[in-house]
Short mmCIF file of C-alpha atoms and ligand atoms in Angstrom, two decimals:
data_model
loop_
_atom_site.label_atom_id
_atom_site.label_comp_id
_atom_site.label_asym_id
_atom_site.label_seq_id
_atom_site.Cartn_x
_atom_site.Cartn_y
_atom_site.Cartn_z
CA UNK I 2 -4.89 -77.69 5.83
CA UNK I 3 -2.17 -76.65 3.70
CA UNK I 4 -4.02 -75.35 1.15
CA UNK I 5 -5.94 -72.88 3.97
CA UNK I 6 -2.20 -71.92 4.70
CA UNK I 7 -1.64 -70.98 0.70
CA UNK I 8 -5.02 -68.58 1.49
CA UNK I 9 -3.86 -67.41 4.71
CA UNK I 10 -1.05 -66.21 3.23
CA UNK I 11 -2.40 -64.70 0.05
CA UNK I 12 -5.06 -62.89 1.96
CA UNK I 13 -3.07 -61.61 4.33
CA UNK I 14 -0.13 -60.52 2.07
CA UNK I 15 -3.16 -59.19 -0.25
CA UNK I 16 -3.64 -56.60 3.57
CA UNK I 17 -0.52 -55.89 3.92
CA UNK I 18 0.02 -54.27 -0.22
CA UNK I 19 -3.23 -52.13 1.20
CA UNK I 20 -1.90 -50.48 4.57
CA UNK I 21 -1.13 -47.12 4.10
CA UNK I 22 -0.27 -45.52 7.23
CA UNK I 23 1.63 -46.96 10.38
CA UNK I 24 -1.44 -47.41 12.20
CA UNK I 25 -2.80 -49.59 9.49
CA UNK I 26 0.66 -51.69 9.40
CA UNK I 27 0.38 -51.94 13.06
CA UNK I 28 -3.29 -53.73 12.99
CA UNK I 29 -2.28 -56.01 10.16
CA UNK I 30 0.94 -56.67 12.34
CA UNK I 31 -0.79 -57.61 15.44
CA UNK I 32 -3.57 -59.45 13.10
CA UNK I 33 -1.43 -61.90 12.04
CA UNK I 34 1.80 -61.75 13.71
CA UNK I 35 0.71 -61.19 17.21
CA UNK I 36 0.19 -62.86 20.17
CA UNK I 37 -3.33 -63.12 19.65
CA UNK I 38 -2.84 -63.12 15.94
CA UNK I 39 -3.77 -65.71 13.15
CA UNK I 40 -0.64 -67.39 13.00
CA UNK I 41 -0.27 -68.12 16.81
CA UNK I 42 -3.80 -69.63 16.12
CA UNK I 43 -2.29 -72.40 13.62
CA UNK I 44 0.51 -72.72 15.86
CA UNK I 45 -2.53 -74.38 18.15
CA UNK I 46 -3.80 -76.18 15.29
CA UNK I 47 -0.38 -78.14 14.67
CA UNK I 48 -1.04 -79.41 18.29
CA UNK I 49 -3.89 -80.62 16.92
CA UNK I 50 -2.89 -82.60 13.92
CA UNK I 51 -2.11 -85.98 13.38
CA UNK I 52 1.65 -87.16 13.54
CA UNK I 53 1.63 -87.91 9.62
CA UNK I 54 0.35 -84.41 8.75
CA UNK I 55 2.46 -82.64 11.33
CA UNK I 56 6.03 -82.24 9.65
CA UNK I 57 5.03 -81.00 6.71
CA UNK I 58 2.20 -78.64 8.30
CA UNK I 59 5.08 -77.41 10.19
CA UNK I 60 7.44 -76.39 7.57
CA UNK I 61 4.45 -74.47 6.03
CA UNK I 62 3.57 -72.41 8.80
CA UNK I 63 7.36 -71.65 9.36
CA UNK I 64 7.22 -70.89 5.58
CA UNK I 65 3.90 -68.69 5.83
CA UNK I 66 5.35 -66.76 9.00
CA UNK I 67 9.27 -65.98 7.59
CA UNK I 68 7.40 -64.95 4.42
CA UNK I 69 4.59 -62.49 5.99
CA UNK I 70 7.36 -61.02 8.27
CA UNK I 71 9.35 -60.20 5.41
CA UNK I 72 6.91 -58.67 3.83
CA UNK I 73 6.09 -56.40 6.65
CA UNK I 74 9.12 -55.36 6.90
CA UNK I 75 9.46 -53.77 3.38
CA UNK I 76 5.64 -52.63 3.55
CA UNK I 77 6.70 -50.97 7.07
CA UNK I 78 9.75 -49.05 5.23
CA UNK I 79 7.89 -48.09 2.18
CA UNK I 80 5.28 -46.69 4.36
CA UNK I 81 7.87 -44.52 6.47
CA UNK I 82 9.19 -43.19 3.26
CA UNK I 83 6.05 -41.96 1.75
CA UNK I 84 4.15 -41.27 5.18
CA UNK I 85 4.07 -36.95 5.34
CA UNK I 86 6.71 -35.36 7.51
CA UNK I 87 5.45 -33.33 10.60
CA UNK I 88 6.59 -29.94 9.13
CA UNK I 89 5.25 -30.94 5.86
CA UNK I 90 2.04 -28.58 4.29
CA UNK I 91 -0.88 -29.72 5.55
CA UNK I 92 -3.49 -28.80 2.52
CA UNK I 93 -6.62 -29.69 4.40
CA UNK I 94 -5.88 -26.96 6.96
CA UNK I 95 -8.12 -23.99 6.09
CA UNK I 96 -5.72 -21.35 4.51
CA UNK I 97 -5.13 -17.85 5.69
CA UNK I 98 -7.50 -15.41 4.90
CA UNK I 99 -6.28 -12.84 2.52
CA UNK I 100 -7.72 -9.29 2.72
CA UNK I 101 -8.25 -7.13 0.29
CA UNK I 102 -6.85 -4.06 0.29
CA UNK I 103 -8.03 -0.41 -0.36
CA UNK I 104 -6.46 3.07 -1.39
CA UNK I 105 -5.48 5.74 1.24
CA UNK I 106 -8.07 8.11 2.15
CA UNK I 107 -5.05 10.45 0.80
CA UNK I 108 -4.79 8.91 -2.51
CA UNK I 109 -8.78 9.05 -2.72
CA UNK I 110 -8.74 12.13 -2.67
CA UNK I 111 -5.18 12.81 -4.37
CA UNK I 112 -7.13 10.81 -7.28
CA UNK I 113 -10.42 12.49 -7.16
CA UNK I 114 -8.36 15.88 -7.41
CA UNK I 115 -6.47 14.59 -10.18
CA UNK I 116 -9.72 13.67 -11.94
CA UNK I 117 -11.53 17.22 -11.67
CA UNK I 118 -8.32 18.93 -13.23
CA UNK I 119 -8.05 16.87 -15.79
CA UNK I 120 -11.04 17.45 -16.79
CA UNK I 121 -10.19 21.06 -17.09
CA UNK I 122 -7.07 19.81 -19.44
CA UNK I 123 -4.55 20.35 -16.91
CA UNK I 124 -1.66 17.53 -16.82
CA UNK I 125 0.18 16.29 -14.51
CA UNK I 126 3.69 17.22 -14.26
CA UNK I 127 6.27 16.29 -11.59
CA UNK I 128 9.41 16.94 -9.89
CA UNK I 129 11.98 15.96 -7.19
CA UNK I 130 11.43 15.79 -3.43
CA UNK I 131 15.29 16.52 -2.96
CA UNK I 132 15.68 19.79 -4.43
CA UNK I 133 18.82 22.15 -4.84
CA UNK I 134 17.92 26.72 -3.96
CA UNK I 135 17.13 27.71 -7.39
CA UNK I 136 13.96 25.96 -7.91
CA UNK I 137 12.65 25.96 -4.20
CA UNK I 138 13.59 29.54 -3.81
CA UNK I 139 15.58 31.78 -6.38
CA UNK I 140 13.79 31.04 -9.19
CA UNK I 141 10.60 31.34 -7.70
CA UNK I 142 11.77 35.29 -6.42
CA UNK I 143 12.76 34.14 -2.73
CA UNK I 144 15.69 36.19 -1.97
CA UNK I 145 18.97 35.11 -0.74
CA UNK I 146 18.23 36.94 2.33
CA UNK I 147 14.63 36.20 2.40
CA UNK I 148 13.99 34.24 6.12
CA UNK I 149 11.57 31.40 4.03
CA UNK I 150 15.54 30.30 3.59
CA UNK I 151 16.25 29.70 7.64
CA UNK I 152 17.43 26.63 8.59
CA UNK I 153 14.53 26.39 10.92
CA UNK I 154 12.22 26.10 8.25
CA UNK I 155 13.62 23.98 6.24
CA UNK I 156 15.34 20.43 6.31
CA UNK I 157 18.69 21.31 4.86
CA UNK I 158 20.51 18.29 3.51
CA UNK I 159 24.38 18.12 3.55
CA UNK I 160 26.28 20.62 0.83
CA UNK I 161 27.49 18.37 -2.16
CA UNK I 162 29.73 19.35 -4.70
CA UNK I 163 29.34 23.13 -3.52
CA UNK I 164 25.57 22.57 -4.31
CA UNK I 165 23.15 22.99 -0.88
CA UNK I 166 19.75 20.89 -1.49
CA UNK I 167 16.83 20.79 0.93
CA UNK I 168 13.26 18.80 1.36
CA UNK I 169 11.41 20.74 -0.93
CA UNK I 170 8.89 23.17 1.22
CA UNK I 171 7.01 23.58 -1.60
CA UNK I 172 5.34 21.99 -4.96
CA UNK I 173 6.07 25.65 -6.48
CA UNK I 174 9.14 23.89 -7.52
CA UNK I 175 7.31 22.01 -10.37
CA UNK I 176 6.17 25.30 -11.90
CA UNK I 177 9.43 26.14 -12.50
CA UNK I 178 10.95 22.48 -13.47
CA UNK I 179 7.98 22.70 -15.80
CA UNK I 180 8.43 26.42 -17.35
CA UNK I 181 12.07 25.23 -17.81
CA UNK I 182 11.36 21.92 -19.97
CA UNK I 183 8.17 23.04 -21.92
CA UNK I 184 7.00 26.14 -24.37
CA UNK I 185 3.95 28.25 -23.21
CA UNK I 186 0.68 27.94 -23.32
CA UNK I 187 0.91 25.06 -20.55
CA UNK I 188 -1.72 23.89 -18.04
CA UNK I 189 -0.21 21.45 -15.42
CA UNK I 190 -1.17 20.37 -11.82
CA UNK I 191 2.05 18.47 -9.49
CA UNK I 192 0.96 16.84 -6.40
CA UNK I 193 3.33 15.75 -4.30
CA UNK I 194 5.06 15.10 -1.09
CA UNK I 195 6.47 18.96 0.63
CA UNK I 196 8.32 18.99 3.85
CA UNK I 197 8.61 21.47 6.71
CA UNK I 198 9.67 21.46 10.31
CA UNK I 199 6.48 22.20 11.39
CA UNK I 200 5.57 20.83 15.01
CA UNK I 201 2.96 18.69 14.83
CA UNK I 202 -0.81 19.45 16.00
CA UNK I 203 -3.91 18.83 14.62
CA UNK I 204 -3.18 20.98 11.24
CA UNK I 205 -0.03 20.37 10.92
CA UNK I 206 2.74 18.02 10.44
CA UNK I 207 6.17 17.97 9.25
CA UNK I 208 5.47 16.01 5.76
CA UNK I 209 2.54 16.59 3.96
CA UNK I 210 1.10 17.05 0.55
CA UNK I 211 0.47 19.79 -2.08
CA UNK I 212 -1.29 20.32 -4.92
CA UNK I 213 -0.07 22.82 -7.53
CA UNK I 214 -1.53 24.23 -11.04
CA UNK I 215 0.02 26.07 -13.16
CA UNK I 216 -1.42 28.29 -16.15
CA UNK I 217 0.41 30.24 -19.21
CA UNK I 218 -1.35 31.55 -21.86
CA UNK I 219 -1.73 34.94 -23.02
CA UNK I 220 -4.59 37.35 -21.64
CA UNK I 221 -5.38 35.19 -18.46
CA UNK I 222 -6.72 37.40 -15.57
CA UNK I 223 -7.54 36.91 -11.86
CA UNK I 224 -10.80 35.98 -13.15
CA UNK I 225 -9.89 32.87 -15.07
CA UNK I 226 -7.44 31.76 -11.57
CA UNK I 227 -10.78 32.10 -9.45
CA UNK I 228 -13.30 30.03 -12.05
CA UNK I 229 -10.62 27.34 -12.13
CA UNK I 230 -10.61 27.20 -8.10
CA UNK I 231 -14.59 27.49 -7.94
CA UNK I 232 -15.05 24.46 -10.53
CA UNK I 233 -12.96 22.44 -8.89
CA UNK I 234 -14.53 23.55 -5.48
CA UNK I 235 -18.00 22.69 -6.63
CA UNK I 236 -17.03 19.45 -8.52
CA UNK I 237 -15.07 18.61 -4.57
CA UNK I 238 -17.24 19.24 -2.65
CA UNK I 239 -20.86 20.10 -3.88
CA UNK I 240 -22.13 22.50 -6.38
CA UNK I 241 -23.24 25.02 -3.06
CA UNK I 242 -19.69 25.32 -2.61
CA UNK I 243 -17.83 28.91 -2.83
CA UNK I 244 -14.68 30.54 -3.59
CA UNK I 245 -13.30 33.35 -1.47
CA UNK I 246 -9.81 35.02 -2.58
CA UNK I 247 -8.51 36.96 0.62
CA UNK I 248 -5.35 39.02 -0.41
CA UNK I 249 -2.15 38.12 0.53
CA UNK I 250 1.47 38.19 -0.10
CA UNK I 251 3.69 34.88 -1.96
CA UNK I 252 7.02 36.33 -3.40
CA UNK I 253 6.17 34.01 -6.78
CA UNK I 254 2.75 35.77 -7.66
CA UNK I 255 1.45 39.29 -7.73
CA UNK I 256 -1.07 39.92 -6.69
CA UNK I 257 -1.48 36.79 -4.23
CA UNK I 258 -4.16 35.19 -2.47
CA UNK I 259 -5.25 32.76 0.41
CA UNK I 260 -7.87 30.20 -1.17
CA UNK I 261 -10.94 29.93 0.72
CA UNK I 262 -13.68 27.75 0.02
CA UNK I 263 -17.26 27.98 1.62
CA UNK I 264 -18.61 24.64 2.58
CA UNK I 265 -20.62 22.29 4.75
CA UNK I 266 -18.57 20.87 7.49
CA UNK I 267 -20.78 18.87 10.17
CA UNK I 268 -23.95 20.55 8.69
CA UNK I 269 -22.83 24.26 9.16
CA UNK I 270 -21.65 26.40 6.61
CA UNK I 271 -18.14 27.77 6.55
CA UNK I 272 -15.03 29.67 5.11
CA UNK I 273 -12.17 26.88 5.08
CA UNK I 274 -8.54 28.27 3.87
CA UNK I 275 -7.23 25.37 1.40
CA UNK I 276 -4.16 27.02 0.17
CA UNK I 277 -2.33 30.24 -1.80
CA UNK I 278 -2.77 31.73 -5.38
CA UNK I 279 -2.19 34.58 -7.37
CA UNK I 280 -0.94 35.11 -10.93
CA UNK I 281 2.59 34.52 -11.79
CA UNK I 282 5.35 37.22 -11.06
CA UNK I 283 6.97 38.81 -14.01
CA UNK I 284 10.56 37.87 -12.44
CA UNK I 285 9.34 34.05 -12.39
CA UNK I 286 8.55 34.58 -15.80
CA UNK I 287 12.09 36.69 -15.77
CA UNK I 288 14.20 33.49 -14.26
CA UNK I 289 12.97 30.79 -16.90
CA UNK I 290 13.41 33.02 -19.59
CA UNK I 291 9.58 33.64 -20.30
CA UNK I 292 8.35 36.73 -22.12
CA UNK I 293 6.08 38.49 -19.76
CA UNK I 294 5.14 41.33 -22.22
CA UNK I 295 3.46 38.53 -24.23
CA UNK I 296 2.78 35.77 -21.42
CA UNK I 297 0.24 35.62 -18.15
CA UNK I 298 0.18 32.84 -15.99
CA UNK I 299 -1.83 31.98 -13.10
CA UNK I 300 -0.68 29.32 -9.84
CA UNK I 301 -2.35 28.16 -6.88
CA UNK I 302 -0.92 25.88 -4.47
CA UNK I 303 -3.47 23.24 -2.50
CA UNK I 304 -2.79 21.05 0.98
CA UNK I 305 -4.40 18.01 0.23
CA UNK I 306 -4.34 16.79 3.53
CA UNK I 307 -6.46 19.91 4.09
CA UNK I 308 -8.98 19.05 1.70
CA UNK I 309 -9.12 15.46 2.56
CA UNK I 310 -9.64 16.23 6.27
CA UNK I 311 -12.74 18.77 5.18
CA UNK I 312 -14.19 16.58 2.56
CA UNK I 313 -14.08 13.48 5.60
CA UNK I 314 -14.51 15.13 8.37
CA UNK I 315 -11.16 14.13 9.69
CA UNK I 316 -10.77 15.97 12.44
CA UNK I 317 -7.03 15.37 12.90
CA UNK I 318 -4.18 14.88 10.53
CA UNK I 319 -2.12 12.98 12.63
CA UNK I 320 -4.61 10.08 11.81
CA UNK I 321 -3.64 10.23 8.07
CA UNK I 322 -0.55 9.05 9.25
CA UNK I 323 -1.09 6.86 12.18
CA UNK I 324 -1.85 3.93 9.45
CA UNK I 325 -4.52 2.11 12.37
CA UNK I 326 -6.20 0.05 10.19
CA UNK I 327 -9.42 0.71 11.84
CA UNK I 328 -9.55 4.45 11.17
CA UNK I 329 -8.40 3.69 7.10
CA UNK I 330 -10.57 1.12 6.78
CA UNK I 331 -13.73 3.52 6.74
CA UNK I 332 -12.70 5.20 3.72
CA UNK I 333 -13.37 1.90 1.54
C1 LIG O 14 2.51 27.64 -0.29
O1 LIG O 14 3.15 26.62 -0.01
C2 LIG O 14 2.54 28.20 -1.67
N1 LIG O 14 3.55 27.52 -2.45
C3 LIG O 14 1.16 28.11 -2.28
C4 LIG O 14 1.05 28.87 -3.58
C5 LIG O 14 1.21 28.21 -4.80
C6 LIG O 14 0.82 30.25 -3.58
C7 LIG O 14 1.13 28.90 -5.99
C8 LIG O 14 0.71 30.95 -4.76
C9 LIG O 14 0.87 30.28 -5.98
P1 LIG O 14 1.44 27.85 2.09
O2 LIG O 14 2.70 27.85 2.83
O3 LIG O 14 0.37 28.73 2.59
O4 LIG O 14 1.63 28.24 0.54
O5 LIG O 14 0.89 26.35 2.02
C10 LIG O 14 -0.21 26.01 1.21
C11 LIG O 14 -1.14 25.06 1.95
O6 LIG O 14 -0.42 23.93 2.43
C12 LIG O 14 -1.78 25.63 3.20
O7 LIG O 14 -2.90 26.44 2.90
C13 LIG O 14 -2.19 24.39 3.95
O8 LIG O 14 -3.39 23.87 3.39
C14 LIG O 14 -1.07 23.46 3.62
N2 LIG O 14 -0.08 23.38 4.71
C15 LIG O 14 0.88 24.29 5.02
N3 LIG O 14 1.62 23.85 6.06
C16 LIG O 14 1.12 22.65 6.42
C17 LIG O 14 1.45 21.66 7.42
N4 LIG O 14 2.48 21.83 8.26
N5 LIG O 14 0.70 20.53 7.48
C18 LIG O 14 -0.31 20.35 6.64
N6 LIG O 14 -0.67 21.19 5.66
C19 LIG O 14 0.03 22.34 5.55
#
């Protein structure tokens, strides 16, 4: 009988170095320790055995029983310590989902613009959105006095250091930054972000985007402004497109134009105005010290938003900047 205690207690201490988790400590506990456990069994069995063997069966099981609840005792700590902690990770949860994201319908077509130009060799150039009155309006022949200069229609920014600035109205600004910094012949485009307190419709908002190019080389003409616009129209938007130049005034060219481009739009053909042109003034060409006797330039000035909305059929341009994922995500 002693020697079945010596198992007992290897077999049961052998349990015990396997439990893992409290519920597993808490069936070996009541296995062997409880009321109904193995132990209280043998308690029965010394009842049952003869005076001789009794004393020393006795001091056994006592034995057997301090020892196993020892032993549970440091099994049940080292099983607290390593058991997970509620706000632990759990890594078999699934994890979240992580979606991929796209490009703005406006940087689509920002990028497909960007693309056709450059294939034409124009670079792209760039300039501040903070701008100071020379390169928003003097430079580009806008007269102190001119009312493009009204605080109406322009966000005016507090006067620094005697200098006014504004939100630039205009990415004409970059033709001039550019004529500045670099030595005809030049071909750039500058797209960027313009800004006007225009009230906000379906056409219209107060921050938008421009496109502007830039040419100075000698001997260009009116002619080489319009097969620029019409390449890029029929690389846009389809090689039926058209090119319409309706005069018009811009103090920075002479003469000037209003860009119109004939397209599809639902399935019916029509003339769209995209933006302004003309070839550069001789007092542009005058302000950044530019030889006009020798030098010709042509500009044109694009709203991409404009474009994008006509290429989409985007109806409204508040929803360029509504950011609902559920309009954006059709432009994958
Ligand atoms: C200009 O801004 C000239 N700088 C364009 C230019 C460049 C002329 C170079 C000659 C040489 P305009 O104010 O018309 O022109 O604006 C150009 C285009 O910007 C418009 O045709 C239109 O497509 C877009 N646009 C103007 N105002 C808004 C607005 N509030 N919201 C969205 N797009 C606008």
């Amino acid at each position: 009988m002693i020697a079945d205690l010596d198992t007992l207690e290897r077999v049961a201490l052998d349990a015990l170095a396997r439990t893992e988790t409290p519920a597993a400590l808490d069936g070996w506990k009541s296995a062997n320790l409880g009321p109904q456990g193995i132990l209280k069994t043998w308690m029965q069995r010394l009842k049952e055995a003869s005076r001789d063997e009794r004393p020393a069966l006795g001091k056994r099981l006592n034995e057997v029983k301090g020892a196993l609840e020892r032993a549970f005792e440091a099994r049940a700590a080292e099983v607290a310590r390593s058991a997970p902690r509620a706000d632990a990770v759990d890594v078999t949860e699934p994890g979240i989902p992580c979606g991929l994201g796209r490009r703005h319908v406006l940087t689509r077509t920002i990028d497909g613009m960007v693309d056709v130009f450059g294939r034409m060799g124009f670079s792209v150039a760039d300039g501040p959105e903070v701008e100071d009155e020379w390169h928003n309006f003097t430079a580009l022949n806008i007269p102190e006095s001119h009312p493009a200069r009204e605080p109406t229609d322009n966000f005016w920014m507090a006067e620094h250091g005697g200098v006014r600035r504004l939100l630039r109205t205009q990415t004409s600004t970059v033709q001039i930054r550019t004529m500045e910094s670099t030595p005809p012949p030049l071909r750039i485009i500058a797209v960027g972000r313009v800004y006007r307190p225009d009230t906000h419709d379906a056409t219209h908002y107060s921050m938008f985007h421009q496109m502007e190019g830039l040419a100075v080389d000698e001997g260009l003409s009116m002619a080489d402004l319009k097969t620029t616009l019409l390449q890029f129209a029929r690389a846009f938007f389809g090689p039926e497109a058209e090119v319409r130049l309706r005069p018009s005034f811009f103090p920075f060219t002479e003469p000037s134009a209003e860009i119109d481009i004939r397209m599809q739009v639902r399935g019916q053909w029509q003339w769209v105005e995209l933006g302004g042109c003309g070839m550069v003034d001789p007092n542009v060409f005058a302000s950044v010290g530019i030889d006009a006797e020798r030098w010709t330039g042509f500009a044109f000035g694009l709203g991409v938003e404009r474009i994008a909305m006509r290429r989409y059929g985007i109806p409204d341009i508040r929803w360029l900047f509504d950011n609902d994922l559920r309009f954006l995500r059709q432009f994958g």
